[in-house]
């Protein structure tokens, strides 16, 4: 049995990871300040004697003896990370330093949840890990993009300077149950709008693309990454290479929900990337043939079922 710390564990991805690692028989400490996450996401785990839920902010050091750390604490939706951008930077940078310091002291392995946003508005398509990106350092998304880039730098410097065993994953747009219905991301927005019969808000002309990964595929990739040899730190892309425009996504969701919601067009947010698709060759090679297995329609069906139930509560 390993003792595993998950920061941001009460969030969307973190809650799925808590469940998976508990199912494997581990001792899990879930640490969260509940900014965008919720106790509701992990309430069903509270009776498990191997599970501990701790209210804590990662910008303050945390002390525990652990074998592995998954550092996920950080708001992920543009609405929330732009709400208090200085706090977002502190969470990314100071939070990563605190967790890397903990990994250094305990000898734990640490996995850093980085993002496809490190590629910015990419001029290389699909995005490979060797591409350094096209990020605006002074725009409204910079608190998140540059915060995550700095966290990657810290990981590699703790590795070079202190021999910390780090693992960097670059997560591409991920969706599924336990997303916050009010967090402003496109999948949750469109599903909730469709279910309520509200207008579907397309930002810009809807021709921008994203590649959507179902959360179970991501969690599998994260666990495989943590299990790789110590000499492999990544970064490695984890995402689904099937690319869709936002108009195509809206049409799938309208079809699956049977909703008669209308499309309305709203201004495109500043620095919104035009296209995004991961090259997952490295993940496939290093993570025992890892590749996403859940098709968009199947993943959307499961996510719609979750939101239907949530809206009835
Ligand atoms: P989320 O907002 O649901 O989860 C983030 C969690 O971190 C929340 O529970 C929140 O309360 C917590 N948190 C935020 N600031 C904190 C702080 N200072 N101290 C302690 N806890 C804090 O988002 P998510 O989608 O589950 O994202 C998890 C991680 O994965 C994030 O680091 C995010 O940047 C990364 N990521 C997610 C996606 C995606 O598509 N979902 C894509 C790329 C990267
Ligand atoms: N988007 C949209 N309508 C919404 C929310 C988002 O058209 O109600 C667009 C957004 O402009 C972006 C894409 O959907 O082009 C993905 O947005 P999200 O916030 O989910 O993720 P990110 O931009 O970080 O990839």
Short mmCIF file of C-alpha atoms and ligand atoms in Angstrom, two decimals:
data_model
loop_
_atom_site.label_atom_id
_atom_site.label_comp_id
_atom_site.label_asym_id
_atom_site.label_seq_id
_atom_site.Cartn_x
_atom_site.Cartn_y
_atom_site.Cartn_z
CA UNK A 1 0.00 0.00 0.00
CA UNK A 2 1.32 3.45 -0.96
CA UNK A 3 0.43 6.71 0.74
CA UNK A 4 -0.55 9.12 -2.01
CA UNK A 5 -1.22 12.86 -1.78
CA UNK A 6 -3.56 14.40 -4.39
CA UNK A 7 -3.69 18.19 -4.36
CA UNK A 8 -6.86 19.53 -5.96
CA UNK A 9 -8.34 16.10 -5.15
CA UNK A 10 -11.89 17.42 -4.67
CA UNK A 11 -11.92 18.84 -8.19
CA UNK A 12 -13.16 17.23 -11.38
CA UNK A 13 -10.09 15.18 -12.36
CA UNK A 14 -8.80 14.81 -8.80
CA UNK A 15 -12.00 13.15 -7.57
CA UNK A 16 -11.76 10.46 -10.28
CA UNK A 17 -8.11 9.91 -9.41
CA UNK A 18 -8.92 9.56 -5.68
CA UNK A 19 -11.45 6.87 -6.54
CA UNK A 20 -9.07 4.98 -8.82
CA UNK A 21 -6.14 5.02 -6.37
CA UNK A 22 -8.37 3.94 -3.47
CA UNK A 23 -9.75 1.09 -5.61
CA UNK A 24 -6.16 -0.06 -6.09
CA UNK A 25 -5.80 -0.32 -2.30
CA UNK A 26 -3.77 2.81 -1.62
CA UNK A 27 -3.96 5.27 1.25
CA UNK A 28 -5.10 8.59 -0.23
CA UNK A 29 -4.82 12.10 1.21
CA UNK A 30 -7.04 14.49 -0.73
CA UNK A 31 -6.04 18.10 -0.19
CA UNK A 32 -8.17 20.98 -1.48
CA UNK A 33 -9.17 24.57 -0.68
CA UNK A 34 -12.56 24.06 -2.45
CA UNK A 35 -12.13 27.06 -4.74
CA UNK A 36 -13.54 25.22 -7.75
CA UNK A 37 -13.81 21.72 -6.29
CA UNK A 38 -16.40 20.43 -3.88
CA UNK A 39 -16.77 17.99 -1.02
CA UNK A 40 -19.70 16.56 -2.99
CA UNK A 41 -17.25 15.12 -5.52
CA UNK A 42 -15.62 12.94 -2.84
CA UNK A 43 -18.46 12.56 -0.31
CA UNK A 44 -18.94 8.91 -1.32
CA UNK A 45 -15.32 8.20 -0.37
CA UNK A 46 -15.50 9.62 3.17
CA UNK A 47 -16.40 6.27 4.75
CA UNK A 48 -13.33 4.60 3.27
CA UNK A 49 -10.77 4.20 6.06
CA UNK A 50 -7.93 4.71 3.56
CA UNK A 51 -9.23 8.15 2.59
CA UNK A 52 -8.45 11.47 4.28
CA UNK A 53 -9.90 14.81 3.20
CA UNK A 54 -7.91 17.90 4.21
CA UNK A 55 -8.85 21.56 3.71
CA UNK A 56 -5.57 23.21 2.80
CA UNK A 57 -4.26 25.80 0.35
CA UNK A 58 -1.14 24.70 -1.54
CA UNK A 59 0.39 28.16 -1.36
CA UNK A 60 1.12 27.22 2.28
CA UNK A 61 3.59 24.34 2.82
CA UNK A 62 2.08 20.99 3.79
CA UNK A 63 3.86 18.33 5.80
CA UNK A 64 3.11 14.62 5.54
CA UNK A 65 5.06 11.45 4.87
CA UNK A 66 4.02 10.30 1.41
CA UNK A 67 5.26 8.03 -1.38
CA UNK A 68 3.67 9.79 -4.33
CA UNK A 69 2.21 13.24 -5.03
CA UNK A 70 -0.20 14.18 -7.81
CA UNK A 71 -0.15 17.98 -7.99
CA UNK A 72 -3.48 19.03 -9.53
CA UNK A 73 -4.39 22.06 -7.40
CA UNK A 74 -5.20 24.95 -9.74
CA UNK A 75 -8.41 26.33 -11.23
CA UNK A 76 -8.60 25.04 -14.80
CA UNK A 77 -11.40 26.95 -16.48
CA UNK A 78 -10.66 30.37 -17.99
CA UNK A 79 -13.49 31.99 -16.00
CA UNK A 80 -12.09 30.76 -12.69
CA UNK A 81 -8.38 31.18 -13.33
CA UNK A 82 -8.98 34.75 -14.52
CA UNK A 83 -11.14 35.58 -11.48
CA UNK A 84 -8.06 36.23 -9.34
CA UNK A 85 -5.08 35.92 -11.69
CA UNK A 86 -2.46 36.70 -9.04
CA UNK A 87 -3.82 33.90 -6.89
CA UNK A 88 -3.72 31.59 -9.93
CA UNK A 89 -0.04 32.37 -10.40
CA UNK A 90 0.67 31.81 -6.72
CA UNK A 91 -1.17 28.51 -6.80
CA UNK A 92 0.74 27.32 -9.86
CA UNK A 93 4.17 28.55 -8.88
CA UNK A 94 4.29 28.65 -5.06
CA UNK A 95 2.05 25.57 -4.90
CA UNK A 96 4.43 23.65 -7.18
CA UNK A 97 7.43 24.79 -5.10
CA UNK A 98 5.77 23.60 -1.91
CA UNK A 99 4.90 20.22 -3.38
CA UNK A 100 8.34 19.80 -4.97
CA UNK A 101 9.87 20.69 -1.60
CA UNK A 102 7.72 18.00 0.01
CA UNK A 103 8.83 15.52 -2.66
CA UNK A 104 12.45 16.45 -2.05
CA UNK A 105 12.19 15.94 1.73
CA UNK A 106 10.22 12.69 1.58
CA UNK A 107 11.80 11.23 -1.57
CA UNK A 108 8.30 10.93 -3.06
CA UNK A 109 7.66 10.82 -6.80
CA UNK A 110 5.66 13.81 -8.00
CA UNK A 111 3.40 14.14 -11.02
CA UNK A 112 2.69 17.68 -12.17
CA UNK A 113 -0.61 18.34 -13.97
CA UNK A 114 0.53 20.66 -16.73
CA UNK A 115 -1.56 21.63 -19.71
CA UNK A 116 -1.82 21.98 -23.47
CA UNK A 117 -2.00 25.72 -22.68
CA UNK A 118 1.81 25.71 -22.49
CA UNK A 119 1.61 25.61 -26.32
CA UNK A 120 -0.51 28.81 -26.33
CA UNK A 121 -2.08 29.54 -29.71
CA UNK A 122 0.05 26.92 -31.46
CA UNK A 123 1.73 27.39 -34.83
CA UNK A 124 2.69 23.69 -34.92
CA UNK A 125 -0.23 21.30 -35.43
CA UNK A 126 -0.76 18.75 -33.96
CA UNK A 127 1.26 19.71 -30.89
CA UNK A 128 4.34 17.65 -30.09
CA UNK A 129 6.17 17.87 -26.76
CA UNK A 130 9.29 19.29 -28.43
CA UNK A 131 7.33 22.38 -29.60
CA UNK A 132 8.04 25.31 -27.26
CA UNK A 133 4.74 27.06 -27.83
CA UNK A 134 3.35 30.44 -28.74
CA UNK A 135 2.21 32.02 -25.48
CA UNK A 136 1.36 35.67 -24.88
CA UNK A 137 3.22 36.46 -21.63
CA UNK A 138 1.09 39.53 -20.78
CA UNK A 139 -2.45 38.56 -21.79
CA UNK A 140 -5.48 37.50 -19.77
CA UNK A 141 -4.67 33.79 -20.09
CA UNK A 142 -1.01 34.31 -19.08
CA UNK A 143 -1.59 33.81 -15.35
CA UNK A 144 -2.52 30.22 -16.14
CA UNK A 145 -0.29 29.53 -19.17
CA UNK A 146 2.86 31.10 -17.73
CA UNK A 147 2.10 29.76 -14.24
CA UNK A 148 1.98 26.24 -15.64
CA UNK A 149 5.10 26.83 -17.76
CA UNK A 150 6.95 28.05 -14.67
CA UNK A 151 5.77 24.99 -12.73
CA UNK A 152 7.28 22.78 -15.47
CA UNK A 153 10.55 24.73 -15.14
CA UNK A 154 10.52 24.20 -11.38
CA UNK A 155 9.96 20.47 -11.84
CA UNK A 156 12.95 20.15 -14.15
CA UNK A 157 15.17 22.28 -11.88
CA UNK A 158 14.24 20.25 -8.79
CA UNK A 159 15.10 17.17 -10.81
CA UNK A 160 18.48 18.52 -12.03
CA UNK A 161 19.45 20.21 -8.76
CA UNK A 162 18.00 17.85 -6.17
CA UNK A 163 17.32 14.60 -7.98
CA UNK A 164 13.57 14.80 -7.34
CA UNK A 165 11.68 12.17 -9.34
CA UNK A 166 9.30 14.32 -11.39
CA UNK A 167 6.69 13.42 -14.00
CA UNK A 168 5.14 16.12 -16.17
CA UNK A 169 1.93 15.51 -18.09
CA UNK A 170 0.38 18.03 -20.47
CA UNK A 171 -3.36 17.49 -20.27
CA UNK A 172 -5.54 18.40 -23.26
CA UNK A 173 -9.23 19.36 -22.82
CA UNK A 174 -10.78 16.73 -20.58
CA UNK A 175 -14.44 16.29 -19.68
CA UNK A 176 -16.72 13.98 -17.75
CA UNK A 177 -18.86 13.64 -14.61
CA UNK A 178 -17.94 15.86 -11.63
CA UNK A 179 -17.18 18.89 -13.80
CA UNK A 180 -18.45 21.98 -12.04
CA UNK A 181 -21.68 22.96 -13.83
CA UNK A 182 -20.85 26.66 -13.41
CA UNK A 183 -17.21 26.55 -14.31
CA UNK A 184 -17.59 27.97 -17.79
CA UNK A 185 -15.82 25.28 -19.80
CA UNK A 186 -17.32 24.46 -23.13
CA UNK A 187 -18.52 20.89 -22.55
CA UNK A 188 -20.26 21.66 -19.25
CA UNK A 189 -21.67 24.95 -20.60
CA UNK A 190 -23.16 23.36 -23.72
CA UNK A 191 -24.62 20.36 -21.87
CA UNK A 192 -26.20 22.44 -19.10
CA UNK A 193 -27.55 24.95 -21.64
CA UNK A 194 -28.98 22.15 -23.79
CA UNK A 195 -30.60 20.39 -20.82
CA UNK A 196 -32.18 23.61 -19.57
CA UNK A 197 -33.33 24.67 -23.04
CA UNK A 198 -31.17 27.82 -22.81
CA UNK A 199 -29.27 29.28 -25.75
CA UNK A 200 -25.98 27.54 -26.61
CA UNK A 201 -23.24 30.18 -26.41
CA UNK A 202 -20.74 29.83 -29.23
CA UNK A 203 -17.77 32.12 -28.76
CA UNK A 204 -16.51 33.57 -32.04
CA UNK A 205 -17.76 31.79 -35.17
CA UNK A 206 -17.33 28.33 -33.60
CA UNK A 207 -14.68 27.25 -36.10
CA UNK A 208 -11.94 27.00 -33.44
CA UNK A 209 -11.03 23.42 -32.60
CA UNK A 210 -10.34 21.37 -29.49
CA UNK A 211 -9.74 17.66 -28.89
CA UNK A 212 -11.81 16.23 -26.04
CA UNK A 213 -10.59 13.45 -23.80
CA UNK A 214 -12.87 11.49 -21.48
CA UNK A 215 -11.65 11.59 -17.88
CA UNK A 216 -11.19 7.80 -17.50
CA UNK A 217 -8.66 7.78 -20.34
CA UNK A 218 -6.73 10.58 -18.68
CA UNK A 219 -6.68 8.89 -15.25
CA UNK A 220 -5.33 5.71 -16.86
CA UNK A 221 -2.56 7.74 -18.52
CA UNK A 222 -1.72 9.51 -15.25
CA UNK A 223 -1.33 6.24 -13.36
CA UNK A 224 0.82 4.77 -16.13
CA UNK A 225 2.98 7.91 -16.15
CA UNK A 226 3.52 7.72 -12.39
CA UNK A 227 4.66 4.10 -12.81
CA UNK A 228 7.35 4.86 -15.43
CA UNK A 229 11.07 4.51 -14.68
CA UNK A 230 12.69 7.30 -12.70
CA UNK A 231 14.75 8.42 -15.69
CA UNK A 232 11.59 9.42 -17.59
CA UNK A 233 10.14 12.79 -16.58
CA UNK A 234 8.26 13.77 -19.73
CA UNK A 235 6.70 16.12 -20.48
CA UNK A 236 4.17 13.89 -22.15
CA UNK A 237 0.90 14.87 -23.85
CA UNK A 238 -2.26 13.15 -22.63
CA UNK A 239 -5.25 13.87 -24.81
CA UNK A 240 -7.56 12.51 -27.44
CA UNK A 241 -6.34 13.24 -30.98
CA UNK A 242 -9.84 13.52 -32.49
CA UNK A 243 -10.35 17.18 -33.22
CA UNK A 244 -13.71 18.96 -33.40
CA UNK A 245 -14.89 22.51 -34.02
CA UNK A 246 -17.09 24.08 -31.33
CA UNK A 247 -19.96 24.04 -33.83
CA UNK A 248 -19.54 20.28 -34.25
CA UNK A 249 -19.45 19.84 -30.48
CA UNK A 250 -22.66 21.87 -30.08
CA UNK A 251 -24.38 19.81 -32.76
CA UNK A 252 -23.39 16.48 -31.09
CA UNK A 253 -24.72 17.70 -27.75
CA UNK A 254 -28.00 18.96 -29.24
CA UNK A 255 -28.42 15.62 -30.97
CA UNK A 256 -27.69 13.54 -27.85
CA UNK A 257 -29.88 15.62 -25.53
CA UNK A 258 -32.69 16.04 -28.07
CA UNK A 259 -32.72 19.70 -27.05
CA UNK A 260 -34.24 22.47 -29.15
CA UNK A 261 -31.85 25.12 -27.77
CA UNK A 262 -30.71 27.71 -30.31
CA UNK A 263 -27.12 28.66 -31.08
CA UNK A 264 -26.13 32.23 -30.21
CA UNK A 265 -22.79 33.77 -31.10
CA UNK A 266 -20.77 35.73 -28.52
CA UNK A 267 -17.41 37.51 -28.83
CA UNK A 268 -14.34 35.28 -28.87
CA UNK A 269 -12.36 35.73 -25.63
CA UNK A 270 -8.94 37.30 -25.99
CA UNK A 271 -6.04 34.93 -26.86
CA UNK A 272 -8.44 32.01 -27.40
CA UNK A 273 -6.37 29.35 -29.24
CA UNK A 274 -7.62 28.66 -32.79
CA UNK A 275 -6.75 24.97 -32.86
CA UNK A 276 -5.56 22.26 -30.53
CA UNK A 277 -4.79 18.57 -31.04
CA UNK A 278 -2.23 16.43 -29.25
CA UNK A 279 0.39 14.28 -30.90
CA UNK A 280 0.28 11.27 -28.57
CA UNK A 281 3.12 9.21 -30.06
CA UNK A 282 5.31 9.73 -26.99
CA UNK A 283 2.56 8.64 -24.59
CA UNK A 284 1.92 5.60 -26.76
CA UNK A 285 5.62 4.69 -26.73
CA UNK A 286 6.41 5.35 -23.06
CA UNK A 287 3.11 4.39 -21.40
CA UNK A 288 2.69 0.82 -22.67
CA UNK A 289 0.66 1.68 -25.74
CA UNK A 290 -1.62 4.14 -23.93
CA UNK A 291 -4.29 5.72 -26.10
CA UNK A 292 -7.78 7.02 -25.46
CA UNK A 293 -10.52 4.40 -25.73
CA UNK A 294 -13.71 6.44 -25.14
CA UNK A 295 -15.29 8.01 -28.22
CA UNK A 296 -16.73 11.52 -27.92
CA UNK A 297 -20.35 10.38 -28.25
CA UNK A 298 -19.97 7.74 -25.52
CA UNK A 299 -18.20 10.14 -23.18
CA UNK A 300 -20.80 12.84 -23.82
CA UNK A 301 -23.62 10.38 -23.07
CA UNK A 302 -22.11 9.58 -19.67
CA UNK A 303 -21.51 13.26 -18.94
CA UNK A 304 -25.03 14.24 -19.97
CA UNK A 305 -26.42 11.55 -17.63
CA UNK A 306 -24.38 13.06 -14.78
CA UNK A 307 -25.66 16.60 -15.41
CA UNK A 308 -29.25 15.39 -15.85
CA UNK A 309 -29.08 13.85 -12.40
CA UNK A 310 -27.34 16.92 -10.95
CA UNK A 311 -29.97 19.33 -12.31
CA UNK A 312 -32.75 17.26 -10.75
CA UNK A 313 -31.26 17.47 -7.22
P1 LIG B 1 -10.93 21.71 -11.15
O1 LIG B 1 -11.08 23.18 -11.05
O2 LIG B 1 -12.16 20.88 -11.07
O3 LIG B 1 -9.93 21.15 -10.05
C1 LIG B 1 -8.91 21.92 -9.45
C2 LIG B 1 -8.96 21.67 -7.95
O4 LIG B 1 -7.90 22.42 -7.33
C3 LIG B 1 -10.26 22.17 -7.33
O5 LIG B 1 -10.79 21.18 -6.47
C4 LIG B 1 -9.85 23.42 -6.56
O6 LIG B 1 -10.68 23.69 -5.46
C5 LIG B 1 -8.42 23.07 -6.18
N1 LIG B 1 -7.58 24.24 -5.91
C6 LIG B 1 -7.47 25.37 -6.64
N2 LIG B 1 -6.58 26.20 -6.08
C7 LIG B 1 -6.11 25.58 -4.96
C8 LIG B 1 -5.18 25.93 -3.94
N3 LIG B 1 -4.56 27.11 -3.97
N4 LIG B 1 -4.95 25.05 -2.94
C9 LIG B 1 -5.60 23.86 -2.89
N5 LIG B 1 -6.50 23.47 -3.82
C10 LIG B 1 -6.75 24.32 -4.85
O7 LIG B 1 -10.14 21.42 -12.50
P2 LIG B 1 -9.67 20.06 -13.17
O8 LIG B 1 -10.18 20.09 -14.54
O9 LIG B 1 -9.97 18.91 -12.30
O10 LIG B 1 -8.10 20.31 -13.24
C11 LIG B 1 -7.18 19.63 -12.41
C12 LIG B 1 -5.77 19.95 -12.88
O11 LIG B 1 -5.59 19.51 -14.22
C13 LIG B 1 -5.45 21.44 -12.86
O12 LIG B 1 -4.13 21.62 -12.41
C14 LIG B 1 -5.57 21.84 -14.31
O13 LIG B 1 -4.74 22.93 -14.61
C15 LIG B 1 -5.13 20.56 -15.02
N6 LIG B 1 -5.69 20.51 -16.38
C16 LIG B 1 -7.00 20.22 -16.59
C17 LIG B 1 -7.50 20.19 -17.88
C18 LIG B 1 -8.93 19.87 -18.19
O14 LIG B 1 -9.32 19.91 -19.35
N7 LIG B 1 -9.77 19.50 -17.24
C19 LIG B 1 -6.66 20.48 -18.96
C20 LIG B 1 -5.33 20.80 -18.70
C21 LIG B 1 -4.85 20.79 -17.41
N1 LIG B 2 -16.40 28.17 -25.71
C1 LIG B 2 -17.61 28.45 -26.35
N2 LIG B 2 -18.72 28.60 -25.58
C2 LIG B 2 -18.72 28.46 -24.23
C3 LIG B 2 -17.49 28.16 -23.58
C4 LIG B 2 -16.36 28.03 -24.35
O1 LIG B 2 -17.67 28.56 -27.57
O2 LIG B 2 -19.79 28.59 -23.61
C5 LIG B 2 -15.20 27.99 -26.54
C6 LIG B 2 -13.97 28.77 -26.06
O3 LIG B 2 -13.96 30.07 -26.61
C7 LIG B 2 -12.85 27.89 -26.60
C8 LIG B 2 -13.41 26.48 -26.52
O4 LIG B 2 -14.82 26.63 -26.43
O5 LIG B 2 -12.58 28.22 -27.94
C9 LIG B 2 -12.90 25.70 -25.32
O6 LIG B 2 -13.10 26.48 -24.16
P1 LIG B 2 -12.78 25.96 -22.70
O7 LIG B 2 -12.96 27.12 -21.78
O8 LIG B 2 -13.58 24.73 -22.42
O9 LIG B 2 -11.27 25.48 -22.74
P2 LIG B 2 -9.91 26.12 -23.30
O10 LIG B 2 -10.20 27.37 -24.06
O11 LIG B 2 -9.08 26.36 -22.09
O12 LIG B 2 -9.39 25.06 -24.19
#
